[in-house]
Structures are given as structure tokens and as C-alpha cells.
Coordinates of C-alpha atoms in Angstrom, one line a residue:
X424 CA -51.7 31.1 -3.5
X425 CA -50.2 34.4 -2.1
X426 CA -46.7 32.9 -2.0
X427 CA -47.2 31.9 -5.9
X428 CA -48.0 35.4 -6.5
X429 CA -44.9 36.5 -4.4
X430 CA -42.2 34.0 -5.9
X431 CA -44.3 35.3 -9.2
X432 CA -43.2 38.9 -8.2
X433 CA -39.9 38.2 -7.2
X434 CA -38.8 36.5 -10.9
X435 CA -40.6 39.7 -12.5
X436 CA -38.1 42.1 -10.6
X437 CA -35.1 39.7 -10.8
X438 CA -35.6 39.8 -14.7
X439 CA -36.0 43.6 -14.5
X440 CA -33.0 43.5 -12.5
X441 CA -30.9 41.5 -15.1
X442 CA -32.3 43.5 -18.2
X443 CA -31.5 46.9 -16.1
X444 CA -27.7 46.0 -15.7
X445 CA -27.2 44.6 -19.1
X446 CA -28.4 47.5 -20.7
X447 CA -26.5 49.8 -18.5
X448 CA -23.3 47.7 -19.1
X449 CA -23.6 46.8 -23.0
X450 CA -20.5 48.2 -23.7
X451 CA -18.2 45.6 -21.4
X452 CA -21.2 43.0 -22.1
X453 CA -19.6 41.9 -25.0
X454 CA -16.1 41.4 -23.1
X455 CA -17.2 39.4 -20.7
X456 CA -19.6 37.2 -23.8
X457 CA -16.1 36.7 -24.8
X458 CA -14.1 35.8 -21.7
X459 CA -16.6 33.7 -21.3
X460 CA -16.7 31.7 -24.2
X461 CA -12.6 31.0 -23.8
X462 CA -13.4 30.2 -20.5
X463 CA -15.6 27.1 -22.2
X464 CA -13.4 26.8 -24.9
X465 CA -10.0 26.6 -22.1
X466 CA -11.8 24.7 -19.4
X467 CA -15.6 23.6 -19.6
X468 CA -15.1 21.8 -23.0
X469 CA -11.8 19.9 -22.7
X470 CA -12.6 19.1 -18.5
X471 CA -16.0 17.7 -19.8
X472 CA -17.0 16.6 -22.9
X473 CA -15.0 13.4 -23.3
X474 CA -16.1 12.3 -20.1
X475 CA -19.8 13.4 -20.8
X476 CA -19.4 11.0 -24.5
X477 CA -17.6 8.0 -22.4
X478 CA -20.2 7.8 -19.1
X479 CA -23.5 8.3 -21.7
X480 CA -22.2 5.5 -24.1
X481 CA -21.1 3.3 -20.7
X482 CA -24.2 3.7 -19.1
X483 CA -26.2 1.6 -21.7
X484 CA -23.6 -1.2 -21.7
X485 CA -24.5 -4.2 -19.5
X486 CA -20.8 -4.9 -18.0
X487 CA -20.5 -1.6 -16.8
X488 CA -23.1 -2.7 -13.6
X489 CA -19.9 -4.3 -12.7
X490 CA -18.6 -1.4 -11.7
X491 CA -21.2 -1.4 -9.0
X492 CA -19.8 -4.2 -7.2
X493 CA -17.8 -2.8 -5.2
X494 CA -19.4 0.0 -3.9
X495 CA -22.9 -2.1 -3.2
X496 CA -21.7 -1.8 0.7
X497 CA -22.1 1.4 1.0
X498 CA -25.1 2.2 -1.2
X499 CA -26.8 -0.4 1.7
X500 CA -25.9 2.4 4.0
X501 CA -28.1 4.8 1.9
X502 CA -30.8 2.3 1.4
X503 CA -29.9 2.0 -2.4
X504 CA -30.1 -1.6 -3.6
X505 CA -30.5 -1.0 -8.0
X506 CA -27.3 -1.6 -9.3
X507 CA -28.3 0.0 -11.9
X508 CA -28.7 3.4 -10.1
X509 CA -25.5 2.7 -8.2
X510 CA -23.5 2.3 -11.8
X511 CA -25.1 6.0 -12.8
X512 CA -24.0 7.3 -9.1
X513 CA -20.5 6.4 -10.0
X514 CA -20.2 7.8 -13.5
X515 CA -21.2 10.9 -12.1
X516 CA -19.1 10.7 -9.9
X517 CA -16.6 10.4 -12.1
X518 CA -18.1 12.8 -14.6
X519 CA -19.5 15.8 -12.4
X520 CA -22.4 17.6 -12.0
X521 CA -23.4 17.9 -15.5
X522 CA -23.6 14.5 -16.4
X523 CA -24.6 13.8 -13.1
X524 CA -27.7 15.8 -14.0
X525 CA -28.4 13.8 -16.9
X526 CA -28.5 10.3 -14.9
X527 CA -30.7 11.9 -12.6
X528 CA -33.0 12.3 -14.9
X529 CA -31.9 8.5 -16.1
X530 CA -32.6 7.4 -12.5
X531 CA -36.2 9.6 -12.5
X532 CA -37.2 7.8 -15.9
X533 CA -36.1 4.2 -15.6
X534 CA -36.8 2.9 -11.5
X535 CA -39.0 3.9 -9.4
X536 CA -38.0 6.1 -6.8
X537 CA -39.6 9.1 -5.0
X538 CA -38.3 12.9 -4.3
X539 CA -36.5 12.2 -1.6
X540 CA -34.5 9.5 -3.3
X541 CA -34.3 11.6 -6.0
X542 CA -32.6 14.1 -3.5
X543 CA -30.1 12.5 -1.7
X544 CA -28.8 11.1 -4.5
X545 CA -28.3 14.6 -5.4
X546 CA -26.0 15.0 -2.8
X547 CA -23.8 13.0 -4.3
X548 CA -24.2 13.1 -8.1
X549 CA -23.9 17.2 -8.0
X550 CA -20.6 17.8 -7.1
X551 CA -17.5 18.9 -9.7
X552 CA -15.7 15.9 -11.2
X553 CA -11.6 14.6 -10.0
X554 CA -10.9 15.9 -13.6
X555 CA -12.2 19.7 -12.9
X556 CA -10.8 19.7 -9.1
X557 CA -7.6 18.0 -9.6
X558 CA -6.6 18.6 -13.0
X559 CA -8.1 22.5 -13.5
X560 CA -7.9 23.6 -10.4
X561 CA -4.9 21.4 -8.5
X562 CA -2.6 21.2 -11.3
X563 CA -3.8 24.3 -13.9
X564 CA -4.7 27.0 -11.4
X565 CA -2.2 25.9 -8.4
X566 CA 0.3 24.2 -10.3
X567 CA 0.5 21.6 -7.5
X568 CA -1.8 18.1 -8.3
X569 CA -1.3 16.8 -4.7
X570 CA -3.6 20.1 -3.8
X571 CA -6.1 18.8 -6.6
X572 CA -6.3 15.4 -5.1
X573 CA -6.9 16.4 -1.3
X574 CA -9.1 18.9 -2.7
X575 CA -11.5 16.4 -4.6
X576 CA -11.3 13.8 -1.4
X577 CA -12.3 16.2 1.0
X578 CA -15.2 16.9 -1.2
X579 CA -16.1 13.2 -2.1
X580 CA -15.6 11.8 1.6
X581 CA -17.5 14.6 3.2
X582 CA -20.9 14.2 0.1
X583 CA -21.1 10.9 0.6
X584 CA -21.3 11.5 4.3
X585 CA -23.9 13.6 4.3
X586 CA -26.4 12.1 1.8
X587 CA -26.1 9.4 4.4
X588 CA -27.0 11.6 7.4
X589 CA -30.0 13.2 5.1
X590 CA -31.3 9.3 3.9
X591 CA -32.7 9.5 7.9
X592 CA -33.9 13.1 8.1
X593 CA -35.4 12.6 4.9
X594 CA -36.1 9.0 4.4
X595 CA -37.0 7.0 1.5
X596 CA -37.4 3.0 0.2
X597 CA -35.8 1.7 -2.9
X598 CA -38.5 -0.1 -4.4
X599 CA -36.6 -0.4 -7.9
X600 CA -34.7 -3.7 -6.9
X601 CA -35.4 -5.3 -10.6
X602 CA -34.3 -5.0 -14.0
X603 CA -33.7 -1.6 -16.0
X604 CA -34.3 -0.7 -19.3
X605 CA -30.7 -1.7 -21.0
X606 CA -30.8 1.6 -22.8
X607 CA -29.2 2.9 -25.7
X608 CA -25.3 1.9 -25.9
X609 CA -25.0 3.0 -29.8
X610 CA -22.3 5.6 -29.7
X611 CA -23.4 7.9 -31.9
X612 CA -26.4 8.5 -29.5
X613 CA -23.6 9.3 -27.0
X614 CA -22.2 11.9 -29.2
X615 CA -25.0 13.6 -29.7
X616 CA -26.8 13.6 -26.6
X617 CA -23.5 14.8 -24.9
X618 CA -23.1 17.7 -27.9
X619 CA -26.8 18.9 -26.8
X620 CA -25.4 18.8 -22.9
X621 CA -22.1 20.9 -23.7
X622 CA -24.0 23.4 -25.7
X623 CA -26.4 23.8 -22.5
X624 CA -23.8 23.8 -20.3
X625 CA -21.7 26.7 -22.1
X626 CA -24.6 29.1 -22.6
X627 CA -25.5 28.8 -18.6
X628 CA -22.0 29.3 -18.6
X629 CA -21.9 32.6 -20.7
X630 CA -25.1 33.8 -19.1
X631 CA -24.0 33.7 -15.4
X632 CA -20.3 34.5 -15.7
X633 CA -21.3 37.6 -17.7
X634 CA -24.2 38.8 -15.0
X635 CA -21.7 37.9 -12.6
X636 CA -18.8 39.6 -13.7
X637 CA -21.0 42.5 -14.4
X638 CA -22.3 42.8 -11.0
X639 CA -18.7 42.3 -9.8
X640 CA -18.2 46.3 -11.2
X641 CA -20.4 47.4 -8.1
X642 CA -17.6 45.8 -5.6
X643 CA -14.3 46.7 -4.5
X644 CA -14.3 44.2 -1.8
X645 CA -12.1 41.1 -2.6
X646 CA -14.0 38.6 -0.5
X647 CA -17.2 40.0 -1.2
X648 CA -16.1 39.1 -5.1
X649 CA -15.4 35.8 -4.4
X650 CA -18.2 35.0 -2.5
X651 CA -20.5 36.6 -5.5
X652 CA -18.9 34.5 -8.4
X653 CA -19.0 31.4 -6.0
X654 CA -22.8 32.5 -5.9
X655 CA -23.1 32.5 -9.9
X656 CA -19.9 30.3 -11.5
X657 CA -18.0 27.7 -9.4
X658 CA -14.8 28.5 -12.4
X659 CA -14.8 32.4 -13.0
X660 CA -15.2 31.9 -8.5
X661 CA -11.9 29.8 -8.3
X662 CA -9.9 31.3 -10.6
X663 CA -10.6 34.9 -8.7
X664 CA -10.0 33.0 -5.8
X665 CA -6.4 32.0 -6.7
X666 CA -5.7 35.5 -8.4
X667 CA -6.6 37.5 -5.3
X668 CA -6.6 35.4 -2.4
X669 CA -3.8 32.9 -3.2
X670 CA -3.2 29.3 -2.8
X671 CA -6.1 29.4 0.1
X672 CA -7.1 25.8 0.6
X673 CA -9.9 26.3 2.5
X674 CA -11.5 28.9 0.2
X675 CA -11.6 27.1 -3.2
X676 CA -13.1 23.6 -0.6
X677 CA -15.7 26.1 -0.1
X678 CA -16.0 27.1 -3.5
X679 CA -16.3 23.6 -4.7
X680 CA -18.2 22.1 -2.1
X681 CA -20.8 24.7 -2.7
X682 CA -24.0 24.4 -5.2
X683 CA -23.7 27.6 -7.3
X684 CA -26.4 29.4 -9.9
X685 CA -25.0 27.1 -12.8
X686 CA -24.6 24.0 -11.4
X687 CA -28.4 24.2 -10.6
X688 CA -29.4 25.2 -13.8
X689 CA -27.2 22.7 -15.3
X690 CA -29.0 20.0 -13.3
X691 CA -32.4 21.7 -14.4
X692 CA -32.0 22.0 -18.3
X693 CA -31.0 18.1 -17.6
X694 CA -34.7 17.5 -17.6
X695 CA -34.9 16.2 -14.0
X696 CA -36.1 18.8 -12.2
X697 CA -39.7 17.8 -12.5
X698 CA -38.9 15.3 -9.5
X699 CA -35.6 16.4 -7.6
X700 CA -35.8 18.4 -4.8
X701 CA -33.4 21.1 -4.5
X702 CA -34.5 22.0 -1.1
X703 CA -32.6 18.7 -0.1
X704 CA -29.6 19.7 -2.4
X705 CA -29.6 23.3 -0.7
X706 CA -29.8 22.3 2.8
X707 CA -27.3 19.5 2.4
X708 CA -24.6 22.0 1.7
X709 CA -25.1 23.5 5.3
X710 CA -23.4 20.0 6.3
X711 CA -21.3 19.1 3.3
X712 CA -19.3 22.8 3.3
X713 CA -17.9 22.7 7.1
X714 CA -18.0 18.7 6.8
X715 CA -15.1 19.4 3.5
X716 CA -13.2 21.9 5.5
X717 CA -12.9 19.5 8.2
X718 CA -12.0 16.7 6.2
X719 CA -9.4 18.7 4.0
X720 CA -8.0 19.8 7.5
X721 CA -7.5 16.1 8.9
X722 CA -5.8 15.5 5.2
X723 CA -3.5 18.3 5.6
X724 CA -2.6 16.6 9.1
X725 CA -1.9 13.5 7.8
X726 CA 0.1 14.6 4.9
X727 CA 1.9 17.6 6.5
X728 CA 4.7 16.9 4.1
X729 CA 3.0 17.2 0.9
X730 CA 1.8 21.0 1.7
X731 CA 5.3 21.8 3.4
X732 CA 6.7 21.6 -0.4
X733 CA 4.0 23.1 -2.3
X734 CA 4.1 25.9 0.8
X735 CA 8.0 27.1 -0.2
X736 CA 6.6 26.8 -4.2
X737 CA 5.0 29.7 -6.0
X738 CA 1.2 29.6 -7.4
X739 CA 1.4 28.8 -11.0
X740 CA -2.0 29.8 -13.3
X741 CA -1.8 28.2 -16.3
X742 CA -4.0 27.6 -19.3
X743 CA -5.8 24.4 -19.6
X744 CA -5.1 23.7 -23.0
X745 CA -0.9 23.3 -21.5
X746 CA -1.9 19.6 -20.8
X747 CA -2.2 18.2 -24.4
X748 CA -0.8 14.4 -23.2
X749 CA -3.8 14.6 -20.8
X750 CA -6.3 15.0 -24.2
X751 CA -4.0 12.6 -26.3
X752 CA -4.9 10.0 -23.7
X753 CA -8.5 10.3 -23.1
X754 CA -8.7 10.6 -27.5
X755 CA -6.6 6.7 -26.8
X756 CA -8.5 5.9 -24.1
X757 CA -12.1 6.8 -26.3
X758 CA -10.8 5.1 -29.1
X759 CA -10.6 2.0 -27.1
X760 CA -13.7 2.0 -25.5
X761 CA -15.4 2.7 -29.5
X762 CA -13.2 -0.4 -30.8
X763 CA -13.8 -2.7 -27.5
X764 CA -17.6 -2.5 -26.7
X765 CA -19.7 -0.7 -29.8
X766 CA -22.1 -2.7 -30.9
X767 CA -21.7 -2.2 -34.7
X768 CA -17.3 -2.3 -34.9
X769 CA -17.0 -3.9 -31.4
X770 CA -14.3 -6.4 -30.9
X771 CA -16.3 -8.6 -28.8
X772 CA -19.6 -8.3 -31.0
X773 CA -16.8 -9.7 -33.6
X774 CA -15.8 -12.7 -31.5
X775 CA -19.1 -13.6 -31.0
X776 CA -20.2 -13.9 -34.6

């Protein structure tokens, strides 16, 4: 009861806190709004939402269970049998924490798993998608896509190694070995639903990159800045990281590997926070940060050659919306999916009238 009153306390004088230095700082306030909404209208948008439409419209499709074939080996290792849940896994994989929030709360809803489950699968379905690391940050913010790519398999190898490590110190049974609720493949459901998770995602976006960028005023320190936005904003965090610190590896590995203010709150307004446990989430990044670092190190090793060229290069920051083949061919690659598998205009729905 006494630490409900405490934690009770302590978001009363946080809030206080956050009203204190908005008020104080109204004037730049509305800067930073700003910056912050071409930050998701640059980066968060273009880096997410077709991949948020395409993983909620595949993950009511039967076929795409097939693409849990060929990682049912090691899902075994985590004690995770559902192919269903092993299908969502991927796509969030693919997709990133924020739609990786919103199969959480699938995986919560449809099989029945406990916290702990719930948990370590966090591990894994929490971390910043291959088109974020290796498209906005490798080729955008470095200017060097190899970077990207080591980047995003540093990060990948070392999660996966470390929900496995927490599936013994916090073990669990999969007891949802039959079949799942089909769900909803209509693709209008997709749009929507994905509309309501951008707009969530952006204003979690505005609110921490503004506090952050406001409490940044107090700070001359460079490090101590980057550590602070890593704290609030994992993209305000790497793009101050490249600015001031250079083409630092190691830093923006950190940065990524870590599990900032936003990308809990994303997972929260997901809806599956009545069930995860972030204590698993937060404690698996004690592993999964110097686990990343040592992985990108081995990669470096092993491809000494790649990083000798980019090493002789100068950074390049550029804007996101520079890549427009890269949106012309996920618009291509939508359009295909919508014309193959819709249920309503599909091609195959066609042949089998």
C-alpha cells in the first residue's frame, strides 16, 4: 500500500515537473511542436506506415503462417510452438516496435499465454524495424547502407539471444498449440486500424521529442544530450548522435538496442499492457545492449573491408523523403498484395469462383 502511495507521489511531481518546464519554455515550445511534427512527417510516417498497413492486413491471411516455417526451429528453443504467434513475431520483426505492439496485444487476446510469455516475446517484437535502422539511419543519416545492415543484425542476433537466455530465468509453457481466430484480412480494416496506430505513434512522438528537447536547454554536455534523448526518442537520439558525435558505431547500437520513453508508450497505447511485463523488457536490455556491441564488433571483424571504405567517406545527413524509388516500390509492392490476396478484388478469390 505505501509503495502505491509512493509511485502515486512520484507521477504527481513528474507531471508538476513537465507542466513547470513547459510553461517556462512556451515560447520555443512551439518550435520544437514543429520540428517534431517534420520529424513524423520525414521519418516516422514514410519508415512506418506502409509496413504497419501490409503486416495488419497479412496477419489475418491464412498463407502468411507459412512464413512461420522456417523459423519453427528456433521458436522450439524459446518454447513457442503457435505458428500463429511465431507469424506475428516475424512481422514485427519486420515491422518494428509499433506494430510489434499491436501483435502483442494480438498474441494477449487470441492464445493463451501468461506474463512471462508475454515478456519474452517482448524482447524480440520491441525493437526498431531493418527499414528504420538500415534505411533512416544506415543510408539517410550515415549515407553508408552496409552500416544500416550491420547495424540492424547486431541488434536482431543479439534480441533473439537473449529472450532465449530470459525463457529460463523467467520460464513459461506454451499452452496455445491449436487453432487461432483467422481474424480480420479485409483491407480496409488494415487501413484504418494502422491510421489510429500512426496517429498514436506521432503524438508520443511530439510529446517526448518536445519535453526532451526542452530539457536538452539545461545541458551543455554532448554526451550527456545523447544519452537524454536516447532516454525520451530513439530518432531525435540518433540523429544528435550523428551530428555531434559522428559516424560512432557503437553509440547509435546503443541507441537502438535500447527501450526508450516512446517505444514504451507506443507498446502501451497498443493496448497490451494489461498483461506484458515491462520489468522483463527493462532488465532484458542489461543483456541485449553489451550483447549488440559485441556482436556489431565481431561483424566489423569479419567485414573489415566494408568499414575501411565508408571510414575514408564523409557522413552524409540527408532527408528521408530523398529516397522516393524506395516509396514507389512499397506503393508497387501494396498494390500487389491488395490485387493478389483481398478478399473482395483478390485474384485468387477470382480463380476460385
Amino acid at each position: 500500500m505505501q509503495i502505491k502511495i509512493f509511485k502515486n507521489i512520484f507521477y504527481y511531481v513528474l507531471i508538476l515537473f513537465v507542466i513547470f518546464i513547459y510553461f517556462k519554455n512556451a515560447g520555443i515550445i512551439a518550435v520544437y511542436i514543429k520540428d517534431a511534427l517534420q520529424l513524423c512527417y520525414n521519418t516516422v510516417i514514410p519508415s512506418l506506415f506502409i509496413f504497419m498497413v501490409l503486416a495488419t492486413f497479412l496477419s489475418g491471411l491464412k498463407c502468411t503462417e507459412f512464413l512461420s516455417l522456417p523459423f519453427i526451429p528456433l521458436f522450439r528453443l524459446l518454447n513457442i510452438k503457435n505458428r500463429k504467434t511465431i507469424t506475428y513475431c516475424i512481422l514485427s520483426v519486420l515491422s518494428g516496435f509499433a506494430v510489434g505492439g499491436f501483435f502483442l496485444d494480438k498474441i494477449n487476446r487470441e492464445t493463451n499465454c501468461n506474463k512471462n510469455m508475454l515478456g519474452v516475446l517482448s524482447v524480440i517484437m520491441s525493437n526498431n524495424s531493418p527499414a528504420f535502422v538500415i534505411t533512416a539511419v544506415g543510408t539517410c543519416m550515415l549515407g553508408h547502407t552496409a552500416s544500416g545492415v550491420m547495424l540492424y543484425c547486431a541488434i536482431l542476433i543479439s534480441c533473439f539471444i537473449t529472450a532465449f537466455l530470459f525463457s529460463f530465468i523467467f520460464p513459461y509453457t506454451d499452452n496455445s498449440c491449436g487453432e487461432n481466430d483467422p481474424g480480420c484480412c479485409d483491407f480496409i480494416y488494415a487501413i484504418k486500424t494502422s491510421v489510429i496506430s500512426i496517429l498514436n505513434i506521432c503524438g508520443i512522438v511530439v510529446f517526448t521529442y518536445s519535453l526532451c528537447k526542452v530539457i536538452l536547454i539545461y545541458t551543455d554536455n554532448t554526451l550527456i544530450s545523447v544519452a537524454l534523448a536516447a532516454l525520451f526518442e530513439v530518432t531525435a537520439a540518433c540523429s544528435m548522435a550523428v551530428n555531434t558525435l559522428g559516424s560512432n558505431l557503437y553509440i547509435l547500437c546503443a541507441i537502438l538496442s535500447f527501450c526508450p520513453l516512446s517505444t514504451i508508450f507506443q507498446l502501451k497505447s497498443a493496448g497490451s499492457n494489461n498483461k506484458i511485463s515491462f520489468k522483463i523488457l527493462w532488465l532484458s536490455k542489461l543483456v541485449h545492449i553489451p550483447l549488440s556491441l559485441l556482436i556489431l564488433r565481431i561483424l566489423i571483424n569479419l567485414f573489415p573491408q566494408t568499414f575501411a571504405v565508408y571510414a575514408s567517406s564523409d557522413i552524409s545527413v540527408n532527408m528521408y523523403w530523398n529516397a522516393p524509388h524506395i516509396s514507389a516500390f512499397m506503393l508497387i509492392l501494396s498494390m500487389c498484395f491488395i490485387i493478389c490476396f483481398d478478399k473482395k478484388i483478390g485474384v485468387f478469390t477470382i480463380l476460385r469462383k
